[in-house]
C-alpha positions as CSV (number, residue, x, y, z in Angstrom):
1,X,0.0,0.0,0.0
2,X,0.7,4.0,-0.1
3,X,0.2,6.4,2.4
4,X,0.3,10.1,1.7
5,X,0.6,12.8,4.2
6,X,-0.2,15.7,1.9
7,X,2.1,17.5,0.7
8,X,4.0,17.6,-2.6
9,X,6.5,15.5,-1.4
10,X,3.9,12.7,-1.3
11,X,2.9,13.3,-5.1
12,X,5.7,11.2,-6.8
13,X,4.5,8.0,-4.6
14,X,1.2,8.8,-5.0
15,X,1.8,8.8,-8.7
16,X,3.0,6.0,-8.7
17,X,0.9,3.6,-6.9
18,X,-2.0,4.8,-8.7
19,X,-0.6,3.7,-11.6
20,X,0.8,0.4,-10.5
21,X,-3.1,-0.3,-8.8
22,X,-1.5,-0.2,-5.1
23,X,-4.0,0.5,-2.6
24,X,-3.8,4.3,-1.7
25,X,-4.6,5.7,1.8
26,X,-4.3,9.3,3.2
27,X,-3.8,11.2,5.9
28,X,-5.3,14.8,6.1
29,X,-4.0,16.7,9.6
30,X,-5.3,20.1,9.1
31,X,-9.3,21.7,9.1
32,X,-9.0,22.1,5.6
33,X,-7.5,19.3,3.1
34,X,-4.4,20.3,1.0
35,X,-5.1,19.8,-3.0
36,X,-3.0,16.7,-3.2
37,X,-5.3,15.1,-0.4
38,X,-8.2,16.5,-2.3
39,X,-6.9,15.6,-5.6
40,X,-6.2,11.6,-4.9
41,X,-9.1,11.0,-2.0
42,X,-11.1,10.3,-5.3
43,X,-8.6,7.1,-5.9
44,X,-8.1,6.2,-1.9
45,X,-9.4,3.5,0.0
46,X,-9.8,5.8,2.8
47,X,-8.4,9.2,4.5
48,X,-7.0,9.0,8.3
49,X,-8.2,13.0,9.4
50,X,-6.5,14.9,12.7
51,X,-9.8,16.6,13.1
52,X,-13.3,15.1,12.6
53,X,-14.6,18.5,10.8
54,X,-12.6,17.9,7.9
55,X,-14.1,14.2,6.6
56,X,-16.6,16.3,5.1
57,X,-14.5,17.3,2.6
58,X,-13.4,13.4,1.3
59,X,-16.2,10.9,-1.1
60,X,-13.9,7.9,0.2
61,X,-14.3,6.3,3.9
62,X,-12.6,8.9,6.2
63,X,-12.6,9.0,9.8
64,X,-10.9,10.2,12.8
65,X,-7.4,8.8,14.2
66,X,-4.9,8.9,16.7
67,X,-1.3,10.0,16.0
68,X,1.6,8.9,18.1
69,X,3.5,11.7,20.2
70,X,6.7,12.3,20.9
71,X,8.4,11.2,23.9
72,X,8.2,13.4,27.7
73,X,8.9,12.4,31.3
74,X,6.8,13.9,34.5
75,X,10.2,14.3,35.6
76,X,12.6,15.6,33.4
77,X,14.9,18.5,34.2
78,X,13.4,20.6,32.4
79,X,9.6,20.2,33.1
80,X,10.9,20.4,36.8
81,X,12.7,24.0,35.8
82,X,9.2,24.9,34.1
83,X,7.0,24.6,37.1
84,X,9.5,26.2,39.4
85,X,8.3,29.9,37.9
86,X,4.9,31.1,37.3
87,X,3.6,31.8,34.7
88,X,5.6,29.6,32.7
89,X,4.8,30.3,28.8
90,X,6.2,28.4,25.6
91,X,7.1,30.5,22.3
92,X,7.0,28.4,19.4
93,X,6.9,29.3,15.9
94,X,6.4,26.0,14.4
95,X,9.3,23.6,12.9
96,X,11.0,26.6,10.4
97,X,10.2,29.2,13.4
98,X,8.7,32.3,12.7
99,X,10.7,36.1,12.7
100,X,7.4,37.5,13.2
101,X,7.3,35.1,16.6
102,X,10.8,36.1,17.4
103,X,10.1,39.9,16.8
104,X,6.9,40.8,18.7
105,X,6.9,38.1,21.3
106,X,10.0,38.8,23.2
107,X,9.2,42.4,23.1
108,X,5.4,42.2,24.6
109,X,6.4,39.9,27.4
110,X,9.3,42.2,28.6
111,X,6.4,44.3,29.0
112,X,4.9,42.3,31.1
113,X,7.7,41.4,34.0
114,X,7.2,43.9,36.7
115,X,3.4,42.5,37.2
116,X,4.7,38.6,36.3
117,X,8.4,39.1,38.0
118,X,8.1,35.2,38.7
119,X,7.9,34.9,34.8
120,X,9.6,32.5,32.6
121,X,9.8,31.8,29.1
122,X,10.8,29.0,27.1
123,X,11.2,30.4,23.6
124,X,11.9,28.0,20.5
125,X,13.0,30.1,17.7
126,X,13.3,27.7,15.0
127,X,16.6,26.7,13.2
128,X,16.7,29.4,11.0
129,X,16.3,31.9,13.3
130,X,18.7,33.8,15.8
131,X,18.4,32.5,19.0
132,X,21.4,34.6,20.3
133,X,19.5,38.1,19.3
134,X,16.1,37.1,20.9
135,X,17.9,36.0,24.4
136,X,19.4,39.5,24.2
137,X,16.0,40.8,24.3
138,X,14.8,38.4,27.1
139,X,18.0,39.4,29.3
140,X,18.1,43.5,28.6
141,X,14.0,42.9,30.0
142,X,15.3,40.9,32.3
143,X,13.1,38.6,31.9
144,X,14.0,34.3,33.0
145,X,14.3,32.8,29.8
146,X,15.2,29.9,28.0
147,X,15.9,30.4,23.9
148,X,16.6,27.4,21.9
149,X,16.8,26.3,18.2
150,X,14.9,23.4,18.3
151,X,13.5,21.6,21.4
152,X,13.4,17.7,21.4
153,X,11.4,17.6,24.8
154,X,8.5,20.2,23.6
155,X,6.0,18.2,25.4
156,X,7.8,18.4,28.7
157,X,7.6,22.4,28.5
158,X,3.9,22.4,27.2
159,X,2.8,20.0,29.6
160,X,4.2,22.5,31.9
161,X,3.7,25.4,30.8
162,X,0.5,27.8,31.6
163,X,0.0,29.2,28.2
164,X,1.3,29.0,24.8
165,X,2.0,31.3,22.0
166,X,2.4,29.8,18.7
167,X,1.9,29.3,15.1
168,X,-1.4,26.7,14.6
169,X,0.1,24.2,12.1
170,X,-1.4,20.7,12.3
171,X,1.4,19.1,14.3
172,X,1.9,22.0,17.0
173,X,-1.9,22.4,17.4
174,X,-2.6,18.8,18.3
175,X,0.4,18.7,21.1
176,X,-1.5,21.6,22.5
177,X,-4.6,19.8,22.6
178,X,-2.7,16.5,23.8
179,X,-1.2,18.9,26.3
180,X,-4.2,20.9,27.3
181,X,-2.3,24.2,27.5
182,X,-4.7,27.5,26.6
183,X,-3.2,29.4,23.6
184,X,-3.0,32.5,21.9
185,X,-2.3,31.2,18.5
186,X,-1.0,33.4,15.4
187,X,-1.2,31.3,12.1
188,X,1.0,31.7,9.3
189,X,-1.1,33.9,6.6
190,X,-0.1,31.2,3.3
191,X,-0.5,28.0,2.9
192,X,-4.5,28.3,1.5
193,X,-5.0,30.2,5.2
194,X,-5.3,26.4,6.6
195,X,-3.1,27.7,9.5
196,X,-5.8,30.3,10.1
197,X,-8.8,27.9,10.0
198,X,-7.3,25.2,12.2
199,X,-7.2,28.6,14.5
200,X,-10.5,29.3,14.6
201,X,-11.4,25.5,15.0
202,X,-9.2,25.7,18.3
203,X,-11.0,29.2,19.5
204,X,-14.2,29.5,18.3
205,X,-14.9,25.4,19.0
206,X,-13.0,23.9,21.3
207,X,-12.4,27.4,23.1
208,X,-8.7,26.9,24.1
209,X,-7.6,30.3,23.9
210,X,-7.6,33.2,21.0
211,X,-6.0,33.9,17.7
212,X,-4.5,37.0,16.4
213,X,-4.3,37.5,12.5
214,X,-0.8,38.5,11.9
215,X,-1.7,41.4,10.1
216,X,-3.6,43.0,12.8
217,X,-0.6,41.8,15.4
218,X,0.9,44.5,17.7
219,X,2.6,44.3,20.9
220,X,0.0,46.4,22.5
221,X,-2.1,43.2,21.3
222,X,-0.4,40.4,22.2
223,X,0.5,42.0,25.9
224,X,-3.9,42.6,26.3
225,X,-3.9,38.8,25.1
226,X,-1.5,37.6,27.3
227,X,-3.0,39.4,30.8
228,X,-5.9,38.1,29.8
229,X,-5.1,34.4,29.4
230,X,-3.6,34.5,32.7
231,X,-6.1,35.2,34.4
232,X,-6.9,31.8,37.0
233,X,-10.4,31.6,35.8
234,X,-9.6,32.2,32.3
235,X,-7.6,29.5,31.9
236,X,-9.0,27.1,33.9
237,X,-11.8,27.4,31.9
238,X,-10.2,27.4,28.4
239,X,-8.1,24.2,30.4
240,X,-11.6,22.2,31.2
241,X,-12.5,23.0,27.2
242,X,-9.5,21.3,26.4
243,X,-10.0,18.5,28.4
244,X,-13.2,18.0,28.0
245,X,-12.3,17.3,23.9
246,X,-10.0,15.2,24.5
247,X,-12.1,12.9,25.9
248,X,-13.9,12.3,23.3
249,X,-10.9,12.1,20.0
250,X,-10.4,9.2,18.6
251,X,-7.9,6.3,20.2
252,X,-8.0,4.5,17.1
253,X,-4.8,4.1,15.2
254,X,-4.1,4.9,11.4
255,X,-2.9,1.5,11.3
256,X,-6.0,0.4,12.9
257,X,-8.3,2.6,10.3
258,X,-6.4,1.3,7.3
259,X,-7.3,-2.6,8.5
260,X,-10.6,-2.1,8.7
261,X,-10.3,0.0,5.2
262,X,-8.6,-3.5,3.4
């Protein structure tokens, strides 16, 4: 069999198992399907979704599944450096990073430490990015901060951190909802806006937090947003919305779903 995961990369394969009569499956992670997904769910023999909104979109038998995470430990180093400070808050602009993250983000929060003095920040900048230039910011605010490249323990620091500020691609968005952490979420304006309708799905549905349009993102903004989200009641609310969804995803298993599909 096949499996495509969307994007052009999958096309070649795709190509040529359609040809060759191999049994194609899909997987579809974001609320609105990519055109290769769209393009070949007319040939699969089914399409594994991230989200249960999105099956509308597919002819072929689609349906809901789990997707492994990565690996954390209750009590690793860093989670234990996390919960030590409070409020603890991720920055993470997705796996290329985001200038736009890097820019405004530091900035706000510096802002924000003489009525959060206890504050710390665990800032992945992506490994494009400078990481050196952004802890420079963090440290002339003298704000606590951790900057990184790339963090192979991002579940660790979401599981303990108290709010998250992020892109909303598929793969970030779902460890937020794995991790239950309330968000203020800034999608990446290309892409078919798909970053901005996951968004929406994770405000406006499962109301986990808020979303600001990058074009209408100030620091002014995102330091209103932040006091906000920190509020107790806030986010235990937005926390118990969270939860309460992921209760009821699917457990089953793309490897499950495609069984079932033979």
């Amino acid at each position: 069999m096949v499996i495509g995961f969307g994007s052009y990369h999958s096309l070649p394969v795709l190509l040529a198992g359609l040809s060759q009569k191999i049994p194609l499956f899909l997987h579809e992670q974001n609320l609105v399907p990519g055109k290769i997904n769209k393009l070949f769910s007319r040939y699969a023999r089914g399409v594994g979704v991230n989200f249960s909104p999105v099956i509308k979109y597919f002819s072929c038998p689609a349906e809901e599944v789990f997707l492994p995470k990565r690996s954390f430990s209750l009590g690793s180093p860093i989670m234990k450096r996390c919960t030590n400070y409070t409020p603890t808050i991720c920055v993470v602009g997705g796996s290329q990073g985001s200038q736009v993250l890097n820019t405004f983000v530091p900035k706000a929060l510096v802002k924000l430490v003489n009525k959060y003095p206890h504050m710390y920040v665990h800032h992945i900048v992506g490994p494009k990015s400078d990481a050196i230039e952004v802890q420079h910011v963090y440290n002339r605010g003298e704000v606590l901060c951790c900057v990184k490249k790339f963090e192979e323990q991002l579940l660790d620091v979401l599981l303990a951190a108290d709010l998250v500020i992020s892109r909303s691609g598929a793969t970030i968005l779902d460890e937020i909802l794995w991790a239950k952490v309330p968000g203020i979420l800034i999608p990446y304006p290309g892409a078919y806006r798909h970053q901005e309708a996951n968004a929406k799905f994770f405000v406006e549905v499962l109301g986990g937090g808020s979303m600001i349009l990058e074009k209408e993102l100030t620091e002014k903004l995102l330091v209103e947003k932040v006091m906000f989200a920190l509020d107790s009641h806030i986010r235990e609310k937005q926390r118990d919305s969270l939860a309460a969804y992921s209760k009821q995803r699917s457990k089953k298993t793309l490897y499950e779903f495609i069984c079932e599909c033979l």
